Amino acid sequence: MSSTRIMAQWVLVLLIFASCMFLSPVECIVRHYKFNVVMNNVTRMCSTKPIVTVNGMFPGPTIVAREDDTVLVKVVNHVNYNLSIHWHGIRQLRTGWADGPAFITQCPIQPGQVYTYNFTLTGQRGTLLWHAHILWLRATVHGGIVILPKRGVPYPFPAPHKEETIILGEWWKSDVEAVVNEAMKSGAAPNVSDAHTINGYPGSLASCPSQGGFSLPVHSGKIYMLRIINAALNEELFFKIAGHQLTVVEVDATYVKPFKTDTILIAPGQTTNVLVNTNCSSGKYLVAASPFMDSPITVDNKTATATLHYSGTLASARTTLTTPPPQNATHIATNFAESLRSLNSKEYPAKVPLKIDSSLFFTVGLGVNPCATCPKGNRVVANINNVTFVMPKISLLQAHFFNIKGVFTDDFPGNPPVQFNYTGAQPTNLQTTKGTRLYRIPYNSTVQLVLQDTGMIAPENHPLHLHGFNFFEVGRGIGNFNPNQDPKKFNLVDPVERNTIAVPSGGWTAIRFRADNPGVWFLHCHLEVHTSWGLKMAFIVDNGKGPNESLLPPPPDLPKC
């Protein structure tokens, strides 16, 4: 082992020790997890197939820790795929090496290799998720992250009797990697999933009525908190429970002003905590997860079902049903998004940047590029500011930290290279440029980023995820963003704080954040099909002036390409 790597390892150990010096032994806890990535045969929809799993589980194990804990996850790759794990929504303050996106912050963990992710949960509490961040492996390699408040610190809402993690997903009867590989060869869109799932189970379907779904046992007269995670690859989902109201109290591990609704909307990568008051004496009640798509895009239209089962109710009792929203229920989606407000209390203030150093405008959408090997001579691509991102062969963070030339450029355009009527008549040329282009931001500067959907091929709702940061959604609207009028209506008092935001179909959203985390941070659509097509880019946040404002050196076991 080189002296540099030994020094890096000791730096990390000393940092953990130093942080514990200022906390009591009860408060400072290092939590160890081991993820054995293995193949496992799983039966769904009356058929069995091998899938990639963590510890043989689908969904994978839930990580449980408290705010300020340090988490070490030893990942051992026993499968024949390269692998990386992303801890979605974890800030990774100065620990970008543990963020996880393959070829962005690390080279993947190769078959037979091991990597230990090491990060501290600083200033965060709530529900997040972890998932594979390479190929389409997150279809089955995903799980929950539960960050409890510090000991003795209560929730800012009624304490629940019990908590339950609910993970929404998708299921393909075919091998998922074969599905996407075939699509990439053809240049067309991949086949949609065959079912949606709730905690790994689709529920009863016409094609497989014998297979039941997930059942959540409850007692009457209690308050339950459901930590709901959308781990699906490509679809936003409505979620509702027959006969019960949901009180929304948190999204993306940030508290919100509580409000009641019978339906929530949750995009891939997002999390939502709701309180359910079990105010019925007995019975079984249908839980439904169904797709939202308000554009002419093909989706898996099957509804996943589970059961809320009251104690004392016979298994043979009739289930009270509910009707999912229409697939194109834009008004329900819009009402939910506009109801979200940061708690903005004394204990949990909304620190919205008021002065902006960098104002960026990114268009997001699709395009068509020539493809000599595709049957139709072209392929569908996706882009930000007309740049279809090209993945590097070595991780961008390594190239940045070690000043390796030729891996990327830092000339990503801060505005569209060509202006047009983004949500109106589209240009006839649908071709994009390609490149590994990043945008550089000075440390601690404040950023306003307007994300504008386009009608290229079709307008569509894009859930955009920013690694390394939380941000505030200060505004949103339909049509083209008006830089003269729309900022006058921005909410700079209590906007919702998130890590993943859905850009409305044919519309825009404006976010603000402070670039106080040095490193290389991925921004991408969390619809896996769009990420595969190139709807992604990355920011470089430079080091600040002092050692506490600088990226830590890489750990000694960082995977090699």
Coordinates of C-alpha atoms in Angstrom, one line a residue, residues 44-454:
R44 CA -43.1 -12.8 -9.0
M45 CA -46.1 -12.8 -11.4
C46 CA -46.1 -16.6 -11.3
S47 CA -42.7 -16.9 -12.8
T48 CA -39.2 -17.2 -11.4
K49 CA -36.0 -15.5 -12.5
P50 CA -32.5 -14.8 -11.0
I51 CA -31.9 -11.2 -9.8
V52 CA -29.1 -9.2 -8.3
T53 CA -29.8 -8.7 -4.6
V54 CA -28.1 -7.4 -1.4
N55 CA -27.9 -10.2 1.2
G56 CA -30.4 -12.2 -0.9
M57 CA -33.2 -9.7 -0.1
F58 CA -35.6 -7.8 -2.5
P59 CA -36.0 -5.0 -1.6
G60 CA -32.6 -4.9 0.2
P61 CA -32.0 -4.3 3.9
T62 CA -32.9 -1.0 5.5
I63 CA -30.1 1.0 7.0
V64 CA -31.1 2.6 10.4
A65 CA -29.0 5.2 12.1
R66 CA -29.3 8.6 13.9
E67 CA -28.4 12.1 13.0
D68 CA -24.6 12.6 13.5
D69 CA -23.8 8.8 13.3
T70 CA -21.1 7.6 11.1
V71 CA -22.1 4.7 8.8
L72 CA -19.7 2.2 7.3
V73 CA -21.1 -0.2 4.6
K74 CA -18.8 -2.9 3.4
V75 CA -20.0 -3.9 -0.1
V76 CA -18.7 -7.3 -1.4
N77 CA -19.5 -7.9 -5.1
H78 CA -20.2 -11.6 -5.7
V79 CA -21.9 -11.1 -9.1
N80 CA -20.6 -10.8 -12.6
Y81 CA -21.7 -7.2 -13.0
N82 CA -19.6 -4.1 -12.1
L83 CA -21.4 -2.4 -9.2
S84 CA -21.7 0.8 -7.2
I85 CA -24.1 1.9 -4.5
H86 CA -25.5 5.5 -4.1
W87 CA -26.7 6.8 -0.8
H88 CA -29.4 8.9 -2.3
G89 CA -29.9 12.2 -0.5
I90 CA -27.0 11.8 1.9
R91 CA -25.1 15.1 1.8
Q92 CA -21.7 13.5 1.8
L93 CA -20.0 16.6 3.2
R94 CA -16.4 16.4 1.9
T95 CA -16.8 12.6 1.4
G96 CA -17.7 12.6 -2.2
W97 CA -15.8 9.3 -2.6
A98 CA -18.7 7.6 -0.8
D99 CA -21.4 9.1 -3.0
G100 CA -21.5 6.1 -5.3
P101 CA -22.4 7.0 -8.9
A102 CA -20.1 4.9 -11.2
F103 CA -17.6 6.9 -13.2
I104 CA -18.7 10.1 -11.5
T105 CA -17.3 9.7 -7.9
Q106 CA -15.7 6.3 -8.1
C107 CA -14.8 3.5 -10.5
P108 CA -17.2 0.6 -10.1
I109 CA -16.6 -2.3 -7.7
Q110 CA -15.6 -5.1 -10.0
P111 CA -16.7 -8.8 -9.5
G112 CA -14.9 -10.3 -6.5
Q113 CA -13.9 -6.9 -5.2
V114 CA -14.8 -5.0 -2.0
Y115 CA -15.3 -1.4 -1.1
T116 CA -16.4 0.2 2.2
Y117 CA -18.5 3.3 2.0
N118 CA -17.8 5.7 4.9
F119 CA -20.0 8.7 5.6
T120 CA -21.4 10.8 8.4
L121 CA -25.1 11.8 8.7
T122 CA -24.6 15.5 9.4
G123 CA -27.6 17.7 9.9
Q124 CA -30.1 15.2 8.4
R125 CA -32.9 13.1 9.7
G126 CA -35.8 11.3 8.0
T127 CA -36.2 8.9 5.1
L128 CA -33.8 8.4 2.2
L129 CA -32.9 5.4 0.0
W130 CA -29.9 3.6 -1.3
H131 CA -29.6 2.0 -4.7
A132 CA -27.2 0.7 -7.3
H133 CA -25.9 3.5 -9.5
I134 CA -24.7 1.6 -12.6
L135 CA -26.5 0.0 -15.6
W136 CA -30.2 -0.6 -14.6
L137 CA -29.3 -2.7 -11.5
R138 CA -31.3 -0.5 -9.2
A139 CA -34.3 -2.3 -10.5
T140 CA -33.6 -4.9 -7.8
V141 CA -30.7 -3.4 -5.8
H142 CA -32.3 -0.8 -3.6
G143 CA -33.5 -0.3 0.0
G144 CA -34.4 2.3 2.6
I145 CA -32.3 4.6 4.8
V146 CA -33.9 5.6 8.1
I147 CA -32.2 8.5 9.9
L148 CA -33.7 8.9 13.4
P149 CA -33.4 12.2 15.2
K150 CA -30.7 12.6 17.9
R151 CA -31.6 10.9 21.1
G152 CA -34.0 12.9 23.2
V153 CA -35.1 15.0 20.2
P154 CA -38.8 14.5 19.4
Y155 CA -40.5 14.6 16.0
P156 CA -42.2 17.9 15.3
F157 CA -45.5 16.1 14.9
P158 CA -47.4 13.5 17.0
A159 CA -45.2 10.5 17.9
P160 CA -46.3 7.4 15.9
H161 CA -47.2 4.1 17.6
K162 CA -45.1 2.3 14.9
E163 CA -43.2 3.1 11.8
E164 CA -43.1 1.1 8.6
T165 CA -40.9 1.5 5.5
I166 CA -42.9 1.2 2.2
I167 CA -40.8 0.8 -1.0
L168 CA -42.5 1.2 -4.4
G169 CA -40.8 -0.3 -7.4
E170 CA -41.2 -2.0 -10.8
W171 CA -40.9 -5.5 -12.0
W172 CA -39.9 -7.0 -15.4
K173 CA -40.5 -10.6 -16.2
S174 CA -37.5 -10.5 -18.5
D175 CA -33.9 -9.8 -17.4
V176 CA -33.7 -6.1 -17.0
E177 CA -30.2 -5.7 -18.4
A178 CA -31.3 -7.6 -21.5
V179 CA -34.2 -5.2 -21.9
V180 CA -32.1 -2.1 -21.8
N181 CA -29.3 -3.6 -23.9
E182 CA -31.8 -4.5 -26.7
A183 CA -33.1 -0.9 -26.5
M184 CA -29.7 0.6 -26.8
K185 CA -28.9 -1.5 -29.8
S186 CA -32.2 -0.6 -31.5
G187 CA -32.0 3.1 -30.6
A188 CA -35.6 3.0 -29.4
A189 CA -37.3 3.1 -26.0
P190 CA -37.0 0.0 -23.8
N191 CA -40.0 -2.1 -23.0
V192 CA -41.9 -0.8 -20.0
S193 CA -42.1 -2.9 -16.8
D194 CA -44.7 -5.7 -16.4
A195 CA -45.9 -4.6 -12.9
H196 CA -45.4 -2.1 -10.1
T197 CA -44.5 -3.4 -6.6
I198 CA -45.1 -2.5 -3.0
N199 CA -42.3 -3.8 -0.8
G200 CA -41.4 -6.2 -3.6
Y201 CA -44.9 -7.5 -4.4
P202 CA -47.2 -6.5 -7.2
G203 CA -50.3 -7.9 -5.5
S204 CA -53.0 -9.9 -7.3
L205 CA -53.0 -9.4 -11.1
A206 CA -55.2 -10.8 -13.8
S207 CA -52.1 -12.7 -15.2
C208 CA -51.3 -14.1 -11.7
P209 CA -54.3 -14.0 -9.4
S210 CA -52.8 -16.6 -7.0
Q211 CA -49.9 -14.4 -5.8
G212 CA -50.9 -12.0 -3.0
G213 CA -49.3 -8.7 -2.0
F214 CA -47.7 -7.1 1.0
S215 CA -49.9 -6.9 4.1
L216 CA -49.4 -4.2 6.8
P217 CA -51.0 -5.2 10.2
V218 CA -52.3 -2.4 12.3
H219 CA -54.3 -1.9 15.5
S220 CA -57.3 0.4 15.7
G221 CA -56.9 3.8 17.3
K222 CA -53.2 4.3 16.7
I223 CA -51.0 6.6 14.6
Y224 CA -48.6 4.9 12.1
M225 CA -45.9 6.6 10.2
L226 CA -45.3 5.2 6.7
R227 CA -41.8 6.0 5.2
I228 CA -42.7 5.8 1.5
I229 CA -39.9 5.5 -1.0
N230 CA -40.2 5.4 -4.8
A231 CA -37.4 3.1 -6.0
A232 CA -39.0 2.6 -9.4
L233 CA -36.8 3.1 -12.5
N234 CA -39.0 5.0 -14.8
E235 CA -42.4 6.1 -13.4
E236 CA -43.9 8.6 -11.0
L237 CA -46.5 6.9 -8.8
F238 CA -49.7 7.9 -7.0
F239 CA -50.1 6.3 -3.6
K240 CA -53.3 6.1 -1.6
I241 CA -55.1 3.9 1.1
A242 CA -58.8 3.2 0.9
G243 CA -60.8 4.9 3.6
H244 CA -57.8 6.7 5.2
Q245 CA -56.4 10.2 5.0
L246 CA -52.6 10.7 4.8
T247 CA -50.9 13.5 6.8
V248 CA -47.7 14.5 5.0
V249 CA -45.0 15.5 7.5
E250 CA -41.7 15.1 5.5
V251 CA -40.2 14.8 2.1
D252 CA -36.7 13.8 1.1
A253 CA -35.6 13.8 4.8
T254 CA -36.8 17.4 5.5
Y255 CA -39.8 18.3 7.6
V256 CA -42.7 20.0 6.0
K257 CA -45.8 21.9 7.3
P258 CA -48.2 19.0 7.9
F259 CA -51.2 18.7 5.5
K260 CA -53.9 16.1 4.8
T261 CA -54.6 14.4 1.5
D262 CA -56.0 11.2 0.3
T263 CA -53.3 10.8 -2.5
I264 CA -49.6 11.6 -2.7
L265 CA -47.4 11.7 -5.8
I266 CA -43.9 10.5 -5.5
A267 CA -41.3 10.5 -8.2
P268 CA -38.4 8.0 -8.6
G269 CA -35.8 8.9 -6.0
Q270 CA -38.2 10.8 -3.8
T271 CA -39.3 9.9 -0.3
T272 CA -42.5 11.0 1.6
N273 CA -43.3 10.3 5.3
V274 CA -47.0 10.3 6.1
L275 CA -49.0 9.7 9.3
V276 CA -52.0 7.3 9.1
N277 CA -54.6 7.4 11.8
T278 CA -56.2 4.0 12.1
N279 CA -59.6 5.3 13.0
C280 CA -61.6 2.2 11.8
S281 CA -62.5 -0.5 14.2
S282 CA -61.7 -3.4 11.9
G283 CA -61.4 -4.4 8.3
K284 CA -59.0 -4.7 5.4
Y285 CA -58.3 -1.7 3.2
L286 CA -56.6 -1.6 -0.2
V287 CA -53.3 0.2 -0.6
A288 CA -52.7 1.3 -4.2
A289 CA -49.7 2.5 -6.2
S290 CA -50.5 3.6 -9.8
P291 CA -48.6 5.5 -12.5
F292 CA -48.8 9.2 -13.3
M293 CA -48.1 10.3 -16.9
D294 CA -49.7 13.3 -18.5
S295 CA -47.9 13.1 -21.8
P296 CA -48.3 10.7 -24.7
I297 CA -45.6 8.4 -23.4
T298 CA -46.2 4.6 -22.9
V299 CA -46.0 3.5 -19.3
D300 CA -46.8 0.4 -17.3
N301 CA -50.5 1.0 -16.5
K302 CA -50.8 -1.7 -13.8
T303 CA -51.6 -0.8 -10.2
A304 CA -49.6 -2.4 -7.4
T305 CA -51.8 -3.4 -4.4
A306 CA -51.2 -4.2 -0.8
T307 CA -53.5 -4.4 2.3
L308 CA -53.9 -2.4 5.5
H309 CA -55.1 -5.2 7.8
Y310 CA -56.7 -4.3 11.1
S311 CA -56.0 -6.6 14.1
G312 CA -58.9 -9.1 14.6
T313 CA -60.0 -9.0 11.0
L314 CA -60.4 -12.4 9.3
A315 CA -58.1 -13.1 6.3
S316 CA -61.3 -14.0 4.4
A317 CA -62.9 -10.7 5.1
R318 CA -63.8 -8.5 2.1
T319 CA -61.3 -5.7 1.3
T320 CA -62.5 -2.2 1.1
L321 CA -61.4 -0.9 -2.3
T322 CA -60.2 2.4 -3.7
T323 CA -60.0 3.9 -7.2
P324 CA -56.6 5.1 -8.2
P325 CA -56.4 8.5 -9.9
P326 CA -56.5 8.7 -13.7
Q327 CA -53.1 8.1 -15.2
N328 CA -53.1 11.7 -16.5
A329 CA -54.4 13.4 -13.3
T330 CA -52.3 16.5 -13.7
H331 CA -54.4 18.5 -11.3
I332 CA -53.8 16.0 -8.4
A333 CA -50.1 16.0 -9.1
T334 CA -50.0 19.9 -9.2
N335 CA -52.1 20.3 -6.1
F336 CA -49.8 17.9 -4.2
A337 CA -46.6 19.7 -5.3
E338 CA -48.0 23.1 -4.5
S339 CA -49.1 22.0 -1.0
L340 CA -45.5 21.3 0.1
R341 CA -43.9 23.9 2.3
S342 CA -40.8 23.7 4.5
L343 CA -41.6 23.6 8.2
N344 CA -39.4 26.7 8.7
S345 CA -39.6 26.6 12.5
K346 CA -37.0 27.9 15.0
E347 CA -35.5 24.4 15.3
Y348 CA -35.7 23.7 11.5
P349 CA -35.4 27.0 9.6
A350 CA -35.5 27.2 5.9
K351 CA -32.2 28.8 5.0
V352 CA -33.2 30.0 1.5
P353 CA -30.4 31.8 -0.4
L354 CA -31.6 35.4 -1.0
K355 CA -28.6 36.7 -2.8
I356 CA -27.6 34.8 -5.9
D357 CA -24.0 34.5 -7.2
S358 CA -24.7 32.2 -10.2
S359 CA -27.9 32.2 -12.2
L360 CA -28.3 29.2 -14.5
F361 CA -30.9 28.1 -17.0
F362 CA -31.0 24.5 -18.1
T363 CA -33.3 23.0 -20.7
V364 CA -34.1 19.3 -20.3
G365 CA -35.6 17.1 -23.0
L366 CA -35.1 14.6 -25.7
G367 CA -33.5 14.5 -29.2
V368 CA -32.5 12.3 -32.1
N369 CA -28.9 11.6 -33.2
P370 CA -27.6 9.6 -36.1
C371 CA -26.8 5.9 -35.4
A372 CA -25.1 3.9 -38.1
T373 CA -25.8 0.5 -36.3
C374 CA -29.5 1.2 -35.4
P375 CA -32.2 -0.3 -37.7
K376 CA -33.7 3.1 -38.4
G377 CA -30.4 4.9 -38.7
N378 CA -30.9 7.1 -35.6
R379 CA -31.4 6.8 -31.9
V380 CA -33.4 8.7 -29.3
V381 CA -31.1 10.6 -26.9
A382 CA -31.7 13.0 -24.0
N383 CA -29.9 16.2 -23.1
I384 CA -29.4 19.2 -20.8
N385 CA -28.8 22.5 -22.7
N386 CA -28.5 20.4 -25.9
V387 CA -25.6 18.4 -24.5
T388 CA -25.9 14.6 -24.4
F389 CA -23.6 13.6 -21.6
V390 CA -20.8 11.0 -22.4
M391 CA -19.7 8.9 -19.5
P392 CA -15.9 8.9 -18.9
K393 CA -13.7 5.8 -18.5
I394 CA -12.3 7.0 -15.1
S395 CA -14.3 8.7 -12.3
L396 CA -14.7 12.4 -12.7
L397 CA -13.9 13.0 -9.0
Q398 CA -10.5 11.2 -9.4
A399 CA -9.7 13.2 -12.5
H400 CA -10.6 16.4 -10.6
F401 CA -8.7 15.6 -7.4
F402 CA -5.6 14.3 -9.1
N403 CA -5.7 16.9 -12.0
I404 CA -5.9 14.2 -14.7
K405 CA -6.1 15.9 -18.1
G406 CA -8.3 14.8 -21.0
V407 CA -11.2 13.3 -18.9
F408 CA -13.6 16.2 -18.9
T409 CA -13.9 19.9 -19.8
D410 CA -15.4 22.5 -17.5
D411 CA -17.3 24.4 -20.2
F412 CA -20.8 23.2 -19.7
P413 CA -23.1 26.0 -21.0
G414 CA -24.9 27.9 -18.2
N415 CA -27.7 28.8 -20.7
P416 CA -29.1 27.1 -23.8
P417 CA -26.8 27.6 -26.7
V418 CA -29.8 28.3 -28.9
Q419 CA -33.0 29.9 -27.6
F420 CA -36.3 28.9 -29.0
N421 CA -40.0 28.5 -27.9
Y422 CA -39.2 25.7 -25.5
T423 CA -42.8 24.5 -24.9
G424 CA -44.2 25.7 -28.3
A425 CA -43.2 25.0 -31.9
Q426 CA -40.0 23.0 -31.8
P427 CA -36.9 23.3 -34.1
T428 CA -36.8 20.9 -37.0
N429 CA -33.2 19.9 -36.1
L430 CA -33.5 17.4 -33.2
Q431 CA -29.8 16.6 -33.1
T432 CA -27.7 17.2 -29.9
T433 CA -24.0 17.7 -29.2
K434 CA -22.1 15.1 -27.1
G435 CA -19.4 15.6 -24.5
T436 CA -18.2 15.1 -20.9
R437 CA -18.7 18.7 -20.0
L438 CA -18.9 20.0 -16.4
Y439 CA -19.9 23.3 -14.8
R440 CA -17.5 24.8 -12.2
I441 CA -18.8 26.6 -9.1
P442 CA -16.8 28.5 -6.5
Y443 CA -17.0 27.2 -3.0
N444 CA -19.9 28.6 -0.9
S445 CA -21.4 30.5 -3.8
T446 CA -25.2 30.6 -4.1
V447 CA -26.8 29.1 -7.2
Q448 CA -30.2 29.6 -8.8
L449 CA -31.0 27.0 -11.4
V450 CA -34.1 27.1 -13.6
L451 CA -34.9 23.8 -15.1
Q452 CA -37.1 24.1 -18.2
D453 CA -38.8 21.2 -19.9
T454 CA -39.0 21.2 -23.7

